PDB file of C-alpha atoms in Angstrom:
ATOM      1  CA  UNK X   1       7.192  16.990   9.522  1.00 57.00           C
ATOM      2  CA  UNK X   2       9.617  19.478   9.828  1.00 61.00           C
ATOM      3  CA  UNK X   3       6.780  22.728   9.832  1.00 68.00           C
ATOM      4  CA  UNK X   4       8.841  24.585   7.078  1.00 68.00           C
ATOM      5  CA  UNK X   5       8.053  21.785   4.948  1.00 67.00           C
ATOM      6  CA  UNK X   6       4.442  21.598   5.686  1.00 72.00           C
ATOM      7  CA  UNK X   7       4.516  25.511   4.900  1.00 75.00           C
ATOM      8  CA  UNK X   8       6.164  24.880   1.746  1.00 75.00           C
ATOM      9  CA  UNK X   9       3.831  22.305   0.787  1.00 78.00           C
ATOM     10  CA  UNK X  10       0.701  24.296   2.079  1.00 82.00           C
ATOM     11  CA  UNK X  11       2.019  27.407  -0.465  1.00 83.00           C
ATOM     12  CA  UNK X  12       3.354  25.318  -3.295  1.00 85.00           C
ATOM     13  CA  UNK X  13       1.627  26.202  -6.311  1.00 89.00           C
ATOM     14  CA  UNK X  14      -0.122  23.941  -9.040  1.00 92.00           C
ATOM     15  CA  UNK X  15       3.060  23.139 -11.416  1.00 90.00           C
ATOM     16  CA  UNK X  16       3.160  24.802 -14.625  1.00 88.00           C
ATOM     17  CA  UNK X  17       5.924  22.726 -16.182  1.00 87.00           C
ATOM     18  CA  UNK X  18       7.566  19.233 -15.967  1.00 88.00           C
ATOM     19  CA  UNK X  19      10.315  20.561 -13.876  1.00 84.00           C
ATOM     20  CA  UNK X  20       7.942  22.317 -10.947  1.00 87.00           C
ATOM     21  CA  UNK X  21       6.477  18.983 -11.074  1.00 90.00           C
ATOM     22  CA  UNK X  22       9.254  17.460 -10.363  1.00 86.00           C
ATOM     23  CA  UNK X  23      10.377  19.449  -8.028  1.00 82.00           C
ATOM     24  CA  UNK X  24       6.872  19.039  -6.039  1.00 86.00           C
ATOM     25  CA  UNK X  25       6.916  15.038  -6.324  1.00 86.00           C
ATOM     26  CA  UNK X  26      10.892  15.396  -5.118  1.00 81.00           C
ATOM     27  CA  UNK X  27       9.396  17.312  -1.824  1.00 78.00           C
ATOM     28  CA  UNK X  28       6.538  15.414  -1.221  1.00 81.00           C
ATOM     29  CA  UNK X  29       8.465  11.735  -2.265  1.00 78.00           C
ATOM     30  CA  UNK X  30      10.574  11.503   0.910  1.00 66.00           C
ATOM     31  CA  UNK X  31       6.938  11.469   2.784  1.00 73.00           C
ATOM     32  CA  UNK X  32       5.553   8.831   1.033  1.00 77.00           C
ATOM     33  CA  UNK X  33       5.192   6.100   3.573  1.00 71.00           C
ATOM     34  CA  UNK X  34       3.294   8.226   5.742  1.00 73.00           C
ATOM     35  CA  UNK X  35       0.321   9.011   3.134  1.00 80.00           C
ATOM     36  CA  UNK X  36      -1.619   5.910   2.804  1.00 77.00           C
ATOM     37  CA  UNK X  37      -2.722   5.289  -0.994  1.00 81.00           C
ATOM     38  CA  UNK X  38       0.284   7.304  -2.004  1.00 85.00           C
ATOM     39  CA  UNK X  39       0.607   6.000  -5.628  1.00 86.00           C
ATOM     40  CA  UNK X  40      -2.761   6.019  -6.233  1.00 87.00           C
ATOM     41  CA  UNK X  41      -3.137   9.685  -5.083  1.00 90.00           C
ATOM     42  CA  UNK X  42      -0.197  10.707  -7.238  1.00 91.00           C
ATOM     43  CA  UNK X  43      -0.877   8.600 -10.365  1.00 90.00           C
ATOM     44  CA  UNK X  44      -2.559  11.516 -12.466  1.00 92.00           C
ATOM     45  CA  UNK X  45       0.975  13.631 -11.591  1.00 93.00           C
ATOM     46  CA  UNK X  46       3.385  10.444 -12.129  1.00 90.00           C
ATOM     47  CA  UNK X  47       1.558  10.149 -15.217  1.00 88.00           C
ATOM     48  CA  UNK X  48       2.137  13.144 -16.945  1.00 88.00           C
ATOM     49  CA  UNK X  49       5.705  12.808 -16.177  1.00 86.00           C
ATOM     50  CA  UNK X  50       6.049   9.893 -18.721  1.00 82.00           C
ATOM     51  CA  UNK X  51       4.195  12.131 -21.335  1.00 71.00           C
ATOM     52  CA  UNK X  52       6.672  13.434 -24.602  1.00 66.00           C
ATOM     53  CA  UNK X  53       4.378  15.582 -25.971  1.00 67.00           C
ATOM     54  CA  UNK X  54       2.879  18.970 -24.654  1.00 80.00           C
ATOM     55  CA  UNK X  55       2.154  19.765 -21.121  1.00 85.00           C
ATOM     56  CA  UNK X  56      -1.747  18.878 -19.997  1.00 89.00           C
ATOM     57  CA  UNK X  57      -2.420  20.195 -16.427  1.00 92.00           C
ATOM     58  CA  UNK X  58      -6.099  18.320 -16.275  1.00 92.00           C
ATOM     59  CA  UNK X  59      -8.466  18.593 -13.840  1.00 95.00           C
ATOM     60  CA  UNK X  60      -7.519  14.884 -12.357  1.00 95.00           C
ATOM     61  CA  UNK X  61      -3.856  16.412 -12.070  1.00 94.00           C
ATOM     62  CA  UNK X  62      -4.922  19.098 -10.126  1.00 95.00           C
ATOM     63  CA  UNK X  63      -7.219  17.227  -7.690  1.00 96.00           C
ATOM     64  CA  UNK X  64      -4.689  14.443  -7.295  1.00 94.00           C
ATOM     65  CA  UNK X  65      -2.186  17.602  -6.074  1.00 94.00           C
ATOM     66  CA  UNK X  66      -4.690  18.846  -3.824  1.00 94.00           C
ATOM     67  CA  UNK X  67      -5.485  15.554  -2.743  1.00 92.00           C
ATOM     68  CA  UNK X  68      -1.445  14.789  -1.970  1.00 90.00           C
ATOM     69  CA  UNK X  69      -0.861  18.779  -0.436  1.00 88.00           C
ATOM     70  CA  UNK X  70      -3.938  18.112   1.740  1.00 88.00           C
ATOM     71  CA  UNK X  71      -2.379  14.150   2.939  1.00 85.00           C
ATOM     72  CA  UNK X  72       1.069  15.408   2.989  1.00 80.00           C
ATOM     73  CA  UNK X  73      -0.379  18.514   6.112  1.00 78.00           C
ATOM     74  CA  UNK X  74      -2.741  16.404   7.739  1.00 78.00           C
ATOM     75  CA  UNK X  75      -1.179  14.783  11.248  1.00 62.00           C
ATOM     76  CA  UNK X  76      -1.660  11.100  10.949  1.00 64.00           C
ATOM     77  CA  UNK X  77      -0.880   9.192  14.532  1.00 72.00           C
ATOM     78  CA  UNK X  78       0.444   6.049  14.352  1.00 80.00           C
ATOM     79  CA  UNK X  79       0.230   3.626  17.011  1.00 86.00           C
ATOM     80  CA  UNK X  80       3.334   1.723  18.491  1.00 92.00           C
ATOM     81  CA  UNK X  81       3.080  -1.523  18.003  1.00 93.00           C
ATOM     82  CA  UNK X  82       2.430  -4.143  21.210  1.00 94.00           C
ATOM     83  CA  UNK X  83       4.408  -7.217  20.587  1.00 93.00           C
ATOM     84  CA  UNK X  84       1.587  -9.114  23.243  1.00 93.00           C
ATOM     85  CA  UNK X  85      -1.145  -8.296  20.994  1.00 94.00           C
ATOM     86  CA  UNK X  86      -1.963  -9.749  17.523  1.00 94.00           C
ATOM     87  CA  UNK X  87      -1.749  -7.989  14.258  1.00 96.00           C
ATOM     88  CA  UNK X  88      -4.166  -7.430  11.327  1.00 93.00           C
ATOM     89  CA  UNK X  89      -3.069  -6.968   7.917  1.00 93.00           C
ATOM     90  CA  UNK X  90      -5.071  -5.827   5.402  1.00 88.00           C
ATOM     91  CA  UNK X  91      -4.146  -5.041   1.397  1.00 88.00           C
ATOM     92  CA  UNK X  92      -5.158  -3.898  -1.728  1.00 84.00           C
ATOM     93  CA  UNK X  93      -4.081  -4.078  -5.323  1.00 85.00           C
ATOM     94  CA  UNK X  94      -5.291  -1.680  -8.377  1.00 83.00           C
ATOM     95  CA  UNK X  95      -4.134  -2.203 -11.760  1.00 86.00           C
ATOM     96  CA  UNK X  96      -1.382   0.850 -10.552  1.00 84.00           C
ATOM     97  CA  UNK X  97      -0.430   0.361  -6.947  1.00 85.00           C
ATOM     98  CA  UNK X  98      -0.395  -1.724  -4.117  1.00 87.00           C
ATOM     99  CA  UNK X  99      -1.718  -0.500  -0.642  1.00 84.00           C
ATOM    100  CA  UNK X 100      -1.236  -2.407   3.001  1.00 86.00           C
ATOM    101  CA  UNK X 101      -2.112  -1.805   6.478  1.00 88.00           C
ATOM    102  CA  UNK X 102      -1.007  -3.344   9.900  1.00 92.00           C
ATOM    103  CA  UNK X 103      -3.244  -2.786  12.484  1.00 91.00           C
ATOM    104  CA  UNK X 104      -3.796  -3.505  16.207  1.00 92.00           C
ATOM    105  CA  UNK X 105      -6.604  -3.020  18.045  1.00 88.00           C
ATOM    106  CA  UNK X 106      -8.313  -1.284  14.792  1.00 80.00           C
ATOM    107  CA  UNK X 107      -5.204   1.074  15.476  1.00 84.00           C
ATOM    108  CA  UNK X 108      -2.705   2.083  12.630  1.00 84.00           C
ATOM    109  CA  UNK X 109       0.942   1.111  13.183  1.00 89.00           C
ATOM    110  CA  UNK X 110       1.990   0.818   9.524  1.00 87.00           C
ATOM    111  CA  UNK X 111       0.702   1.330   6.290  1.00 83.00           C
ATOM    112  CA  UNK X 112       2.450   1.914   3.042  1.00 83.00           C
ATOM    113  CA  UNK X 113       1.617   2.061  -0.826  1.00 81.00           C
ATOM    114  CA  UNK X 114       3.700   0.689  -3.918  1.00 85.00           C
ATOM    115  CA  UNK X 115       3.711   1.708  -7.279  1.00 86.00           C
ATOM    116  CA  UNK X 116       3.277  -1.568  -9.549  1.00 90.00           C
ATOM    117  CA  UNK X 117       6.192  -2.002 -12.017  1.00 92.00           C
ATOM    118  CA  UNK X 118       4.876  -2.468 -16.084  1.00 92.00           C
ATOM    119  CA  UNK X 119       5.449  -6.209 -15.448  1.00 95.00           C
ATOM    120  CA  UNK X 120       3.677  -6.409 -12.579  1.00 95.00           C
ATOM    121  CA  UNK X 121       0.480  -4.796 -14.043  1.00 92.00           C
ATOM    122  CA  UNK X 122       0.178  -7.520 -16.481  1.00 94.00           C
ATOM    123  CA  UNK X 123      -0.551  -9.936 -13.597  1.00 93.00           C
ATOM    124  CA  UNK X 124      -4.101 -10.772 -13.494  1.00 89.00           C
ATOM    125  CA  UNK X 125      -6.381  -9.249 -10.395  1.00 86.00           C
ATOM    126  CA  UNK X 126      -6.148 -12.138  -8.387  1.00 86.00           C
ATOM    127  CA  UNK X 127      -2.003 -12.314  -8.822  1.00 90.00           C
ATOM    128  CA  UNK X 128      -2.063  -8.605  -7.640  1.00 91.00           C
ATOM    129  CA  UNK X 129      -3.972  -9.081  -4.707  1.00 90.00           C
ATOM    130  CA  UNK X 130      -1.374 -11.977  -3.871  1.00 92.00           C
ATOM    131  CA  UNK X 131       1.395  -9.794  -4.884  1.00 94.00           C
ATOM    132  CA  UNK X 132       0.205  -7.317  -2.280  1.00 92.00           C
ATOM    133  CA  UNK X 133       0.041  -9.848   0.647  1.00 93.00           C
ATOM    134  CA  UNK X 134       2.816 -11.218   0.068  1.00 95.00           C
ATOM    135  CA  UNK X 135       5.017  -7.558  -0.230  1.00 95.00           C
ATOM    136  CA  UNK X 136       3.260  -6.273   3.262  1.00 95.00           C
ATOM    137  CA  UNK X 137       4.128  -9.615   4.777  1.00 96.00           C
ATOM    138  CA  UNK X 138       7.755  -9.244   3.825  1.00 96.00           C
ATOM    139  CA  UNK X 139       7.749  -5.767   4.686  1.00 95.00           C
ATOM    140  CA  UNK X 140       6.329  -6.208   7.917  1.00 96.00           C
ATOM    141  CA  UNK X 141       7.807  -9.548   8.845  1.00 96.00           C
ATOM    142  CA  UNK X 142       9.493  -8.080  12.096  1.00 96.00           C
ATOM    143  CA  UNK X 143       6.272  -7.709  13.445  1.00 96.00           C
ATOM    144  CA  UNK X 144       4.877 -11.169  12.097  1.00 96.00           C
ATOM    145  CA  UNK X 145       7.039 -13.670  12.191  1.00 93.00           C
ATOM    146  CA  UNK X 146       6.857 -15.501  15.370  1.00 88.00           C
ATOM    147  CA  UNK X 147       3.361 -14.871  15.978  1.00 91.00           C
ATOM    148  CA  UNK X 148      -0.405 -15.471  14.845  1.00 93.00           C
ATOM    149  CA  UNK X 149      -1.909 -12.686  12.829  1.00 95.00           C
ATOM    150  CA  UNK X 150      -4.908 -12.267  10.526  1.00 92.00           C
ATOM    151  CA  UNK X 151      -4.777 -11.546   6.913  1.00 91.00           C
ATOM    152  CA  UNK X 152      -8.285  -9.930   6.479  1.00 86.00           C
ATOM    153  CA  UNK X 153      -8.909 -10.536   2.237  1.00 79.00           C
ATOM    154  CA  UNK X 154     -11.635 -11.046  -0.123  1.00 67.00           C
ATOM    155  CA  UNK X 155     -12.070 -15.243   0.156  1.00 64.00           C
ATOM    156  CA  UNK X 156     -12.277 -15.562  -3.951  1.00 72.00           C
ATOM    157  CA  UNK X 157      -8.437 -14.497  -3.913  1.00 72.00           C
ATOM    158  CA  UNK X 158      -7.616 -16.961  -1.241  1.00 72.00           C
ATOM    159  CA  UNK X 159      -9.383 -19.785  -2.465  1.00 70.00           C
ATOM    160  CA  UNK X 160      -8.444 -19.145  -6.374  1.00 72.00           C
ATOM    161  CA  UNK X 161      -5.025 -19.211  -5.278  1.00 76.00           C
ATOM    162  CA  UNK X 162      -5.025 -22.094  -2.715  1.00 72.00           C
ATOM    163  CA  UNK X 163      -7.078 -24.617  -5.761  1.00 74.00           C
ATOM    164  CA  UNK X 164      -5.089 -24.042  -8.235  1.00 77.00           C
ATOM    165  CA  UNK X 165      -3.937 -27.526  -9.901  1.00 78.00           C
ATOM    166  CA  UNK X 166      -0.723 -26.022 -11.173  1.00 87.00           C
ATOM    167  CA  UNK X 167       1.271 -22.937  -9.948  1.00 86.00           C
ATOM    168  CA  UNK X 168       3.594 -20.891 -11.789  1.00 88.00           C
ATOM    169  CA  UNK X 169       7.185 -20.721 -10.375  1.00 91.00           C
ATOM    170  CA  UNK X 170       6.437 -17.290  -8.871  1.00 91.00           C
ATOM    171  CA  UNK X 171       2.883 -18.614  -7.225  1.00 89.00           C
ATOM    172  CA  UNK X 172       4.838 -21.544  -5.499  1.00 89.00           C
ATOM    173  CA  UNK X 173       7.367 -19.072  -4.075  1.00 92.00           C
ATOM    174  CA  UNK X 174       4.919 -16.819  -2.603  1.00 91.00           C
ATOM    175  CA  UNK X 175       3.477 -20.470  -1.044  1.00 88.00           C
ATOM    176  CA  UNK X 176       6.437 -21.308   0.364  1.00 90.00           C
ATOM    177  CA  UNK X 177       7.066 -17.456   1.673  1.00 92.00           C
ATOM    178  CA  UNK X 178       3.314 -17.806   3.011  1.00 90.00           C
ATOM    179  CA  UNK X 179       3.798 -21.318   5.165  1.00 89.00           C
ATOM    180  CA  UNK X 180       6.628 -19.062   6.895  1.00 93.00           C
ATOM    181  CA  UNK X 181       3.922 -17.426   9.027  1.00 93.00           C
ATOM    182  CA  UNK X 182       1.372 -18.182  11.409  1.00 92.00           C
ATOM    183  CA  UNK X 183      -1.517 -16.692   9.466  1.00 89.00           C
ATOM    184  CA  UNK X 184      -5.496 -17.189   9.543  1.00 89.00           C
ATOM    185  CA  UNK X 185      -7.275 -15.842   6.395  1.00 86.00           C
ATOM    186  CA  UNK X 186     -10.536 -13.946   7.460  1.00 84.00           C
ATOM    187  CA  UNK X 187     -12.863 -11.165   6.184  1.00 72.00           C
ATOM    188  CA  UNK X 188     -14.632 -10.866   9.592  1.00 61.00           C
ATOM    189  CA  UNK X 189     -12.766  -8.863  12.414  1.00 44.00           C
ATOM    190  CA  UNK X 190      -9.684 -10.208  13.905  1.00 40.00           C
ATOM    191  CA  UNK X 191     -10.908 -11.339  17.209  1.00 42.00           C
ATOM    192  CA  UNK X 192     -13.397 -13.658  15.533  1.00 38.00           C
ATOM    193  CA  UNK X 193     -10.702 -15.883  14.147  1.00 37.00           C
ATOM    194  CA  UNK X 194      -7.485 -15.234  16.188  1.00 37.00           C
ATOM    195  CA  UNK X 195      -8.059 -17.105  19.160  1.00 32.00           C
ATOM    196  CA  UNK X 196      -9.414 -20.288  17.408  1.00 31.00           C
ATOM    197  CA  UNK X 197      -7.451 -23.471  17.601  1.00 28.00           C
ATOM    198  CA  UNK X 198      -6.355 -24.225  13.875  1.00 29.00           C
TER     199      UNK X 198
END
């Protein structure tokens, strides 16, 4: 990150109105792909932008502001991908955002967070978890399509999806997408599963 931008973020005072808050979020939003859990961290502040009433900078907003500033100025080193080694994908979903990491040999290669749309917030817990998997497989498909990899996920999510008697059209599309990949489901570390014969 540009040292001048780092300094600007470090010196930024807590916003006193919506205009200040928008300015801060515009600055840090450009670097959101480099902050793990960006949308979860920023949520109290982004929720404040939706309010039509008086300005209310809460302790949660201040904590969000401080945590986001800290995350922005921390140097995070991502490993370069090695296409000869297996990848591991870990995802998570909350009621507000998705999060995912792409790793090799326990080294972080990429991560991203994505704020859920209003319609996606209404998905069931299992559907949100599957949405996270599908989203990150699409995002990182250029790394994942031609070689086996592991998706670390709670088995209840996978078994719920695989054993449903009837799938919605959305779930059917997800199943078709998953079929394009050579993936293994695991709650174990990747090497224990990766080289077993399918």
